Short mmCIF file of C-alpha atoms (C1' of nucleotides) in Angstrom, two decimals:
data_model
loop_
_atom_site.label_atom_id
_atom_site.label_comp_id
_atom_site.label_asym_id
_atom_site.label_seq_id
_atom_site.Cartn_x
_atom_site.Cartn_y
_atom_site.Cartn_z
CA MET Q 1044 155.91 -80.67 314.46
CA THR Q 1045 158.22 -79.03 316.98
CA SER Q 1046 158.29 -81.97 319.32
CA GLY Q 1047 160.91 -81.77 322.05
CA LEU Q 1048 161.30 -79.22 324.80
CA ARG Q 1049 164.81 -78.58 323.60
CA GLU Q 1050 163.70 -77.44 320.16
CA ARG Q 1051 160.89 -75.31 321.50
CA LYS Q 1052 163.30 -73.53 323.80
CA LYS Q 1053 165.70 -72.91 320.97
CA THR Q 1054 163.16 -71.33 318.69
CA ALA Q 1055 161.81 -69.31 321.60
CA THR Q 1056 165.27 -67.99 322.43
CA ARG Q 1057 165.95 -67.17 318.81
CA LEU Q 1058 162.69 -65.28 318.51
CA ALA Q 1059 163.31 -63.47 321.79
CA LEU Q 1060 166.72 -62.32 320.56
CA HIS Q 1061 165.31 -61.18 317.25
CA GLU Q 1062 162.48 -59.24 318.81
CA ALA Q 1063 164.77 -57.70 321.38
CA ALA Q 1064 167.14 -56.60 318.63
CA LEU Q 1065 164.33 -55.27 316.46
CA ARG Q 1066 162.67 -53.23 319.18
CA LEU Q 1067 165.88 -51.83 320.59
CA VAL Q 1068 167.05 -50.72 317.16
CA ALA Q 1069 163.65 -49.24 316.38
CA GLU Q 1070 163.91 -47.20 319.57
CA ARG Q 1071 167.55 -46.08 319.47
CA GLY Q 1072 169.04 -46.79 316.06
CA LEU Q 1073 171.48 -49.49 315.07
CA ASP Q 1074 174.70 -48.00 316.41
CA ARG Q 1075 173.25 -47.17 319.81
CA VAL Q 1076 172.44 -50.81 320.48
CA SER Q 1077 175.12 -53.30 321.47
CA VAL Q 1078 175.04 -57.06 321.44
CA ASP Q 1079 175.15 -56.91 325.22
CA ASP Q 1080 171.98 -54.80 325.23
CA ILE Q 1081 170.18 -57.30 323.03
CA ALA Q 1082 171.32 -60.27 325.08
CA ALA Q 1083 170.28 -58.54 328.29
CA ARG Q 1084 166.76 -57.83 327.04
CA ALA Q 1085 166.40 -61.42 325.84
CA ASP Q 1086 167.69 -62.72 329.18
CA VAL Q 1087 170.63 -64.68 327.89
CA SER Q 1088 174.35 -64.15 328.18
CA PRO Q 1089 176.15 -62.17 325.49
CA ARG Q 1090 178.09 -65.30 324.61
CA THR Q 1091 174.87 -67.17 323.91
CA PHE Q 1092 173.80 -64.48 321.47
CA PHE Q 1093 176.43 -65.74 319.06
CA ASN Q 1094 175.11 -69.28 319.29
CA TYR Q 1095 172.01 -67.98 317.52
CA PHE Q 1096 173.15 -65.20 315.22
CA ALA Q 1097 176.45 -64.67 313.46
CA SER Q 1098 176.29 -60.93 313.84
CA LYS Q 1099 174.29 -58.14 315.42
CA ASP Q 1100 172.87 -57.19 312.03
CA ASP Q 1101 171.66 -60.72 311.42
CA ALA Q 1102 169.74 -60.67 314.67
CA VAL Q 1103 167.99 -57.45 313.72
CA VAL Q 1104 167.02 -58.65 310.27
CA GLY Q 1105 166.23 -62.01 311.83
CA LEU Q 1106 165.34 -64.02 308.77
CA ASP Q 1107 164.56 -67.69 309.04
CA PRO Q 1108 167.76 -69.47 308.01
CA ALA Q 1109 165.66 -72.26 306.52
CA GLY Q 1110 163.70 -69.85 304.36
CA PRO Q 1111 165.65 -70.18 301.12
CA ALA Q 1112 165.67 -73.97 301.28
CA GLU Q 1113 161.93 -74.03 301.94
CA GLN Q 1114 161.28 -71.78 298.96
CA ALA Q 1115 163.41 -74.02 296.80
CA ALA Q 1116 161.47 -77.05 298.00
CA ALA Q 1117 158.17 -75.29 297.30
CA PHE Q 1118 159.41 -74.49 293.81
CA THR Q 1119 160.40 -78.08 293.16
CA ALA Q 1120 157.01 -79.26 294.39
CA ARG Q 1121 155.01 -77.15 291.92
CA PRO Q 1122 152.99 -79.05 289.27
CA THR Q 1123 155.11 -80.15 286.36
CA GLY Q 1124 152.76 -78.49 283.89
CA GLU Q 1125 153.83 -75.05 285.05
CA SER Q 1126 156.61 -73.17 283.32
CA PRO Q 1127 159.50 -72.06 285.55
CA VAL Q 1128 158.23 -68.48 285.44
CA GLU Q 1129 154.74 -69.53 286.46
CA ALA Q 1130 156.11 -71.65 289.28
CA MET Q 1131 158.36 -68.88 290.61
CA ARG Q 1132 155.51 -66.42 290.41
CA ALA Q 1133 153.27 -68.77 292.33
CA ILE Q 1134 155.66 -69.23 295.22
CA ALA Q 1135 156.39 -65.49 295.26
CA ARG Q 1136 152.70 -64.92 295.72
CA GLU Q 1137 152.52 -67.52 298.47
CA THR Q 1138 155.47 -65.98 300.24
CA ALA Q 1139 153.91 -62.54 299.98
CA THR Q 1140 150.64 -63.81 301.41
CA ARG Q 1141 152.46 -65.33 304.37
CA MET Q 1142 154.43 -62.14 304.99
CA ALA Q 1143 151.31 -60.02 304.96
CA GLU Q 1144 149.57 -62.26 307.48
CA ASP Q 1145 151.41 -60.92 310.48
CA PRO Q 1146 150.43 -57.24 310.71
CA GLN Q 1147 153.33 -56.49 313.05
CA LEU Q 1148 156.50 -58.36 312.33
CA TRP Q 1149 157.24 -57.58 308.69
CA PRO Q 1150 156.16 -53.95 308.84
CA LEU Q 1151 158.43 -53.39 311.84
CA ARG Q 1152 161.26 -55.25 310.17
CA LEU Q 1153 160.95 -53.22 306.99
CA GLN Q 1154 160.65 -49.99 308.91
CA VAL Q 1155 163.81 -50.73 310.86
CA VAL Q 1156 165.71 -51.95 307.81
CA GLU Q 1157 164.84 -48.95 305.66
CA THR Q 1158 165.98 -46.65 308.44
CA ASN Q 1159 169.45 -48.19 308.79
CA PRO Q 1160 171.59 -48.35 305.63
CA ALA Q 1161 173.76 -51.13 307.03
CA LEU Q 1162 170.68 -53.29 307.34
CA VAL Q 1163 169.60 -52.59 303.78
CA ALA Q 1164 172.93 -54.07 302.78
CA LYS Q 1165 172.39 -57.09 305.01
CA LEU Q 1166 168.96 -57.71 303.59
CA ALA Q 1167 170.33 -57.45 300.08
CA ALA Q 1168 172.94 -60.04 300.99
CA ALA Q 1169 170.23 -62.32 302.37
CA PHE Q 1170 168.23 -61.98 299.16
CA SER Q 1171 171.34 -62.81 297.19
CA GLU Q 1172 171.86 -65.99 299.18
CA SER Q 1173 168.24 -66.89 298.59
CA ASP Q 1174 168.73 -66.26 294.87
CA ARG Q 1175 171.67 -68.62 294.84
CA VAL Q 1176 169.69 -71.46 296.36
CA LEU Q 1177 166.70 -70.85 294.12
CA ALA Q 1178 168.90 -70.75 291.03
CA THR Q 1179 170.11 -74.24 291.86
CA ALA Q 1180 166.55 -75.48 292.21
CA ILE Q 1181 165.58 -73.89 288.90
CA ALA Q 1182 168.52 -75.48 287.17
CA GLU Q 1183 167.55 -78.89 288.49
CA ARG Q 1184 163.94 -78.53 287.45
CA THR Q 1185 164.71 -77.28 283.97
CA GLY Q 1186 167.64 -79.55 283.30
CA THR Q 1187 169.97 -76.62 282.80
CA ARG Q 1188 173.19 -75.70 284.56
CA VAL Q 1189 173.69 -72.64 286.74
CA ASP Q 1190 177.18 -72.14 285.36
CA ALA Q 1191 176.34 -72.46 281.69
CA ASP Q 1192 172.78 -71.25 281.12
CA ALA Q 1193 171.38 -67.84 281.82
CA LEU Q 1194 167.91 -68.87 282.91
CA PRO Q 1195 168.47 -70.15 286.46
CA MET Q 1196 170.29 -67.16 287.92
CA LEU Q 1197 168.38 -64.72 285.78
CA LEU Q 1198 164.99 -65.99 286.82
CA ALA Q 1199 165.99 -66.21 290.46
CA GLY Q 1200 167.43 -62.71 290.30
CA VAL Q 1201 164.35 -61.29 288.64
CA ALA Q 1202 162.17 -62.97 291.24
CA GLY Q 1203 164.26 -61.31 293.93
CA ALA Q 1204 163.92 -57.95 292.21
CA ALA Q 1205 160.17 -58.37 291.98
CA MET Q 1206 159.96 -59.17 295.68
CA ARG Q 1207 162.21 -56.31 296.73
CA THR Q 1208 160.25 -53.88 294.58
CA SER Q 1209 156.98 -55.08 296.03
CA LEU Q 1210 158.24 -54.89 299.60
CA HIS Q 1211 159.44 -51.36 299.00
CA ARG Q 1212 156.09 -50.27 297.59
CA TRP Q 1213 154.30 -52.00 300.44
CA PHE Q 1214 156.42 -50.06 302.89
CA ALA Q 1215 155.92 -46.83 300.95
CA SER Q 1216 152.15 -47.32 301.11
CA ASP Q 1217 152.40 -47.59 304.88
CA PHE Q 1218 151.36 -51.22 304.51
CA THR Q 1219 147.92 -50.27 303.28
CA ALA Q 1220 148.44 -51.85 299.84
CA SER Q 1221 147.99 -55.57 299.27
CA LEU Q 1222 151.40 -57.19 299.15
CA PRO Q 1223 150.25 -60.11 296.98
CA GLY Q 1224 148.64 -57.57 294.68
CA LEU Q 1225 151.90 -55.67 294.35
CA VAL Q 1226 153.72 -58.91 293.64
CA ASP Q 1227 151.24 -59.66 290.89
CA GLU Q 1228 151.77 -56.26 289.33
CA ALA Q 1229 155.52 -56.75 289.35
CA TRP Q 1230 155.28 -60.16 287.70
CA ASP Q 1231 152.84 -58.86 285.11
CA ALA Q 1232 155.42 -56.26 284.13
CA VAL Q 1233 158.18 -58.87 284.02
CA ALA Q 1234 156.13 -61.25 281.89
CA ALA Q 1235 155.43 -58.41 279.45
CA GLY Q 1236 159.14 -57.73 279.06
CA LEU Q 1237 159.13 -54.60 281.21
CA PRO Q 1238 157.26 -52.16 278.97
CA GLY Q 1239 158.03 -48.55 279.64
CA MET T 466 191.13 -34.90 283.82
CA THR T 467 192.85 -35.82 287.08
CA SER T 468 194.73 -32.59 287.43
CA GLY T 469 196.35 -32.07 290.81
CA LEU T 470 199.11 -34.05 292.46
CA ARG T 471 196.88 -34.46 295.47
CA GLU T 472 194.19 -36.26 293.54
CA ARG T 473 196.63 -38.45 291.69
CA LYS T 474 198.20 -39.55 294.97
CA LYS T 475 194.80 -40.31 296.42
CA THR T 476 193.72 -42.52 293.57
CA ALA T 477 197.13 -44.19 293.58
CA THR T 478 196.89 -44.94 297.30
CA ARG T 479 193.37 -46.22 296.91
CA LEU T 480 194.40 -48.49 294.08
CA ALA T 481 197.46 -49.70 296.00
CA LEU T 482 195.29 -50.62 298.97
CA HIS T 483 192.77 -52.40 296.78
CA GLU T 484 195.40 -54.40 294.94
CA ALA T 485 197.19 -55.25 298.15
CA ALA T 486 193.94 -56.48 299.66
CA LEU T 487 192.99 -58.42 296.56
CA ARG T 488 196.31 -60.21 296.19
CA LEU T 489 196.70 -61.00 299.87
CA VAL T 490 193.23 -62.48 300.05
CA ALA T 491 193.80 -64.42 296.84
CA GLU T 492 196.91 -65.93 298.44
CA ARG T 493 195.69 -66.63 301.98
CA GLY T 494 191.92 -66.26 302.14
CA LEU T 495 189.90 -63.48 303.69
CA ASP T 496 190.23 -64.37 307.36
CA ARG T 497 193.97 -64.82 307.24
CA VAL T 498 194.47 -61.25 306.11
CA SER T 499 194.23 -58.36 308.54
CA VAL T 500 193.85 -54.67 307.86
CA ASP T 501 197.37 -54.23 309.18
CA ASP T 502 198.67 -56.66 306.57
CA ILE T 503 196.97 -54.75 303.79
CA ALA T 504 198.18 -51.39 305.03
CA ALA T 505 201.72 -52.72 305.36
CA ARG T 506 201.80 -54.02 301.81
CA ALA T 507 200.41 -50.75 300.48
CA ASP T 508 202.96 -48.78 302.55
CA VAL T 509 200.56 -46.72 304.55
CA SER T 510 199.65 -46.74 308.21
CA PRO T 511 196.76 -48.90 309.38
CA ARG T 512 194.93 -45.77 310.39
CA THR T 513 195.17 -44.38 306.88
CA PHE T 514 193.52 -47.52 305.52
CA PHE T 515 190.24 -46.36 307.01
CA ASN T 516 190.51 -43.00 305.28
CA TYR T 517 190.05 -44.91 302.02
CA PHE T 518 187.80 -47.86 302.81
CA ALA T 519 185.11 -48.24 305.41
CA SER T 520 185.92 -51.89 305.98
CA LYS T 521 188.35 -54.61 305.08
CA ASP T 522 185.77 -56.23 302.81
CA ASP T 523 185.23 -53.01 300.91
CA ALA T 524 188.93 -52.77 300.18
CA VAL T 525 188.97 -56.28 298.74
CA VAL T 526 185.94 -55.72 296.53
CA GLY T 527 187.29 -52.27 295.79
CA LEU T 528 184.51 -50.86 293.66
CA ASP T 529 184.65 -47.30 292.43
CA PRO T 530 182.41 -45.37 294.81
CA ALA T 531 181.44 -43.06 291.95
CA GLY T 532 180.32 -45.99 289.81
CA PRO T 533 176.59 -45.93 290.55
CA ALA T 534 176.35 -42.16 290.04
CA GLU T 535 178.21 -42.44 286.73
CA GLN T 536 175.88 -45.17 285.54
CA ALA T 537 172.90 -43.05 286.49
CA ALA T 538 174.36 -40.10 284.59
CA ALA T 539 175.01 -42.29 281.56
CA PHE T 540 171.42 -43.47 281.72
CA THR T 541 170.10 -39.93 281.90
CA ALA T 542 172.27 -38.97 278.93
CA ARG T 543 170.86 -41.61 276.58
CA PRO T 544 168.88 -40.35 273.57
CA THR T 545 165.30 -39.48 274.44
CA GLY T 546 163.98 -41.75 271.71
CA GLU T 547 165.07 -44.84 273.62
CA SER T 548 162.72 -46.65 275.95
CA PRO T 549 163.93 -47.10 279.52
CA VAL T 550 164.65 -50.76 278.86
CA GLU T 551 166.67 -49.95 275.75
CA ALA T 552 168.60 -47.31 277.62
CA MET T 553 169.39 -49.59 280.56
CA ARG T 554 170.42 -52.33 278.23
CA ALA T 555 172.73 -49.99 276.38
CA ILE T 556 174.56 -48.84 279.49
CA ALA T 557 174.77 -52.41 280.75
CA ARG T 558 176.50 -53.31 277.53
CA GLU T 559 178.87 -50.35 277.85
CA THR T 560 179.68 -51.29 281.42
CA ALA T 561 180.34 -54.87 280.39
CA THR T 562 182.65 -53.77 277.61
CA ARG T 563 184.64 -51.63 280.02
CA MET T 564 184.89 -54.46 282.54
CA ALA T 565 186.14 -56.89 279.95
CA GLU T 566 188.84 -54.50 278.79
CA ASP T 567 191.18 -55.17 281.68
CA PRO T 568 192.13 -58.84 281.38
CA GLN T 569 193.41 -58.93 284.95
CA LEU T 570 191.46 -56.87 287.44
CA TRP T 571 187.90 -58.10 287.09
CA PRO T 572 188.78 -61.76 286.68
CA LEU T 573 190.89 -61.62 289.84
CA ARG T 574 188.18 -59.73 291.66
CA LEU T 575 185.51 -62.23 290.67
CA GLN T 576 187.75 -65.15 291.51
CA VAL T 577 188.43 -63.79 294.98
CA VAL T 578 184.80 -62.82 295.59
CA GLU T 579 183.41 -66.20 294.55
CA THR T 580 185.86 -67.91 296.87
CA ASN T 581 184.85 -65.97 299.97
CA PRO T 582 181.16 -66.03 300.94
CA ALA T 583 181.44 -62.87 302.99
CA LEU T 584 182.54 -61.03 299.87
CA VAL T 585 179.65 -62.37 297.82
CA ALA T 586 177.43 -60.70 300.40
CA LYS T 587 179.38 -57.47 300.14
CA LEU T 588 179.14 -57.44 296.37
CA ALA T 589 175.41 -58.07 296.57
CA ALA T 590 175.13 -55.11 298.90
CA ALA T 591 177.07 -52.97 296.46
CA PHE T 592 174.77 -53.99 293.62
CA SER T 593 171.79 -53.14 295.76
CA GLU T 594 173.15 -49.66 296.39
CA SER T 595 173.72 -49.26 292.68
CA ASP T 596 170.13 -50.38 292.04
CA ARG T 597 168.87 -47.76 294.42
CA VAL T 598 170.66 -44.95 292.61
CA LEU T 599 169.62 -46.22 289.20
CA ALA T 600 166.01 -46.54 290.26
CA THR T 601 166.01 -42.86 291.13
CA ALA T 602 167.40 -41.97 287.72
CA ILE T 603 164.81 -44.14 286.00
CA ALA T 604 162.02 -42.52 287.96
CA GLU T 605 163.22 -39.08 286.95
CA ARG T 606 163.50 -39.95 283.30
CA THR T 607 160.12 -41.64 283.09
CA GLY T 608 158.24 -39.20 285.26
CA THR T 609 157.32 -41.90 287.73
CA ARG T 610 157.99 -42.19 291.45
CA VAL T 611 160.19 -44.81 293.08
CA ASP T 612 157.75 -45.14 295.99
CA ALA T 613 154.58 -45.49 293.97
CA ASP T 614 155.39 -47.13 290.65
CA ALA T 615 156.88 -50.54 290.09
CA LEU T 616 158.96 -49.74 287.03
CA PRO T 617 161.95 -47.87 288.50
CA MET T 618 163.02 -50.39 291.13
CA LEU T 619 161.93 -53.32 289.04
CA LEU T 620 163.91 -52.27 285.99
CA ALA T 621 166.95 -51.39 288.07
CA GLY T 622 166.70 -54.70 289.91
CA VAL T 623 166.34 -56.68 286.71
CA ALA T 624 169.33 -54.87 285.25
CA GLY T 625 171.32 -55.87 288.30
CA ALA T 626 170.18 -59.47 287.96
CA ALA T 627 171.20 -59.50 284.31
CA MET T 628 174.64 -58.18 285.18
CA ARG T 629 175.17 -60.59 288.08
CA THR T 630 174.08 -63.51 285.91
CA SER T 631 176.42 -62.46 283.14
CA LEU T 632 179.34 -61.98 285.48
CA HIS T 633 178.76 -65.41 286.95
CA ARG T 634 178.67 -67.06 283.55
CA TRP T 635 181.76 -65.12 282.50
CA PHE T 636 183.54 -66.42 285.59
CA ALA T 637 182.27 -69.95 284.99
CA SER T 638 183.63 -69.85 281.44
CA ASP T 639 187.04 -68.98 282.86
CA PHE T 640 186.65 -65.60 281.21
CA THR T 641 186.75 -67.07 277.72
CA ALA T 642 183.21 -65.99 276.87
CA SER T 643 182.43 -62.46 275.71
CA LEU T 644 180.98 -60.52 278.60
CA PRO T 645 179.03 -58.09 276.40
CA GLY T 646 177.71 -61.12 274.54
CA LEU T 647 176.49 -62.68 277.77
CA VAL T 648 174.87 -59.41 278.75
CA ASP T 649 173.05 -59.36 275.41
CA GLU T 650 171.78 -62.87 275.95
CA ALA T 651 170.48 -61.98 279.37
CA TRP T 652 168.65 -58.90 278.09
CA ASP T 653 167.19 -60.84 275.18
CA ALA T 654 165.70 -63.25 277.68
CA VAL T 655 164.35 -60.43 279.81
CA ALA T 656 162.82 -58.62 276.84
CA ALA T 657 161.07 -61.85 275.85
CA GLY T 658 159.52 -62.19 279.31
CA LEU T 659 161.87 -64.95 280.46
CA PRO T 660 160.68 -67.88 278.33
CA GLY T 661 161.53 -71.26 279.79
"C1'" DC E 72 168.75 -93.28 338.35
"C1'" DG E 73 172.68 -92.48 335.21
"C1'" DC E 74 174.86 -91.80 331.01
"C1'" DA E 75 175.33 -89.43 326.37
"C1'" DT E 76 174.46 -85.49 324.05
"C1'" DG E 77 173.39 -80.82 323.35
"C1'" DT E 78 173.23 -75.97 325.39
"C1'" DT E 79 174.68 -72.03 328.22
"C1'" DT E 80 178.04 -69.38 330.14
"C1'" DG E 81 182.44 -67.01 331.57
"C1'" DC E 82 186.90 -65.73 330.19
"C1'" DA E 83 190.79 -64.48 327.50
"C1'" DG E 84 192.23 -62.82 323.37
"C1'" DT E 85 192.18 -60.95 318.54
"C1'" DT E 86 190.58 -57.89 315.18
"C1'" DC E 87 187.84 -54.25 313.44
"C1'" DC E 88 186.81 -49.65 313.51
"C1'" DT E 89 186.41 -44.71 315.42
"C1'" DG E 90 187.48 -40.07 317.54
"C1'" DC E 91 190.90 -37.03 318.50
"C1'" DA E 92 195.06 -34.44 318.28
"C1'" DC E 93 199.13 -33.32 315.98
"C1'" DG E 94 202.56 -33.13 312.35
"C1'" DT E 95 203.21 -32.96 307.26
"C1'" DT E 96 202.01 -31.98 302.47
"C1'" DT E 97 199.66 -29.52 298.91
"C1'" DG E 98 197.45 -25.67 296.34
"C1'" DG E 99 196.59 -20.88 295.80
"C1'" DC E 100 198.16 -16.26 296.35
"C1'" DC E 101 201.15 -12.47 296.69
"C1'" DG R 453 210.27 -17.91 296.65
"C1'" DG R 454 207.29 -17.39 300.98
"C1'" DC R 455 202.85 -17.78 303.53
"C1'" DC R 456 198.46 -19.45 304.81
"C1'" DA R 457 194.44 -22.41 304.77
"C1'" DA R 458 192.83 -26.65 303.73
"C1'" DA R 459 193.56 -31.42 303.07
"C1'" DC R 460 195.94 -35.54 304.27
"C1'" DG R 461 198.74 -39.05 307.10
"C1'" DT R 462 199.66 -40.93 311.42
"C1'" DG R 463 199.81 -42.56 316.38
"C1'" DC R 464 197.23 -43.47 320.36
"C1'" DA R 465 193.49 -44.74 323.26
"C1'" DG R 466 189.40 -47.15 323.52
"C1'" DG R 467 184.90 -49.43 322.48
"C1'" DA R 468 182.58 -53.03 320.36
"C1'" DA R 469 182.28 -57.26 317.65
"C1'" DC R 470 183.42 -61.82 317.40
"C1'" DT R 471 185.91 -66.58 318.42
"C1'" DG R 472 187.92 -70.71 320.86
"C1'" DC R 473 188.06 -73.16 324.85
"C1'" DA R 474 186.64 -75.50 328.87
"C1'" DA R 475 183.63 -75.91 332.64
"C1'" DA R 476 178.84 -76.02 334.36
"C1'" DC R 477 174.10 -77.18 333.26
"C1'" DA R 478 169.85 -79.12 330.97
"C1'" DT R 479 167.60 -82.60 328.39
"C1'" DG R 480 166.51 -87.08 326.26
"C1'" DC R 481 166.71 -91.97 326.73
"C1'" DG R 482 167.47 -96.50 328.37
#
DNA sequence: CGCATGTTTGCAGTTCCTGCACGTTTGGCC
DNA sequence: GGCCAAACGTGCAGGAACTGCAAACATGCG
């Protein structure tokens, strides 16, 4: 899969920068960590940092830049019998399962993000970008247009809301709850039209 | 309402800075406008700029910082007979009506935001903050807890998705569509459980 | 080996943003 | 009107984020 040495080194460096950023911010707080600090702990030059992340915040949040596109592809690949809502729900559940697999990374990420308001904003922006990509995929699958019909953006946005809600409850439960279970609950409520 | 001279001057300065930022960015694009440019056009010192906005981006987007709290208050003030969904829908419609009243400001804002990716991110962050405040209000009204129950964040998030979708479609229609009408469509779809 | 291509790094420079200190304006009070 | 306290505007100094450029360096491939 990751064949060449070059690519392996790149992903290793990216991960090293992300983990360095995450741990430093967990220890000291966002504004007591500089890009130079992060670069130093990851053993690269400060200039190199910006070859991997566009900003300090991005390095801390450290999301896979290919994530949204992969989700969109997964959505497109769902069986044609499924309704758009069923398909979105299915990939949300898959994503949740994958997130919950690593008992360290996502909990630490969420802990650090919830503690630093600027990062909450960054994560929201990342979700919004993901929504945008997913909306395009939904439009293609359903033969609608993002600009004209409500469904694509609405469904993508609701999916994002369901995931954010579930992540928050997962965090609030100290990661003892089942993330896929929380995702299911959220989608049940959505499918029922959000009963009060 | 706005009694003192002091307060009137403050809101005037804030508005001047926002309009300066908006028009300059509309003309040249975000990265060809500096804070100094904005301050100069608004006739204040660069240092004063930061007494009104925390960042250049915030000045361009220029949302009322009291907006989320006002929405939450409006939600709390809805008749007790209404379900949470009905109440949220009602204030969404009110908000949409108010936005559509000014035929200049919101269209220009949306135009500028959609043209500059960094601003899309900022707007998403602002919506997320609004969601957070609304979720708290929903929890209080329904006797649930934001940390434990899905409804507060989920409903707030869905409301945000409905508004973002409607704003996008309004923009895509060149502002010829009725924004409250689009909001109604979005909420109809949500209430029906997002049929495909 | 040796070339083409991609990656790292240092450096100079711009812009954003903040803390601090000081002068000016405003509102309340007599 | 005159006075005081609080709020506001401004200049300055400085740290940190980020970018473009060009020179070294590493890797893949023939």
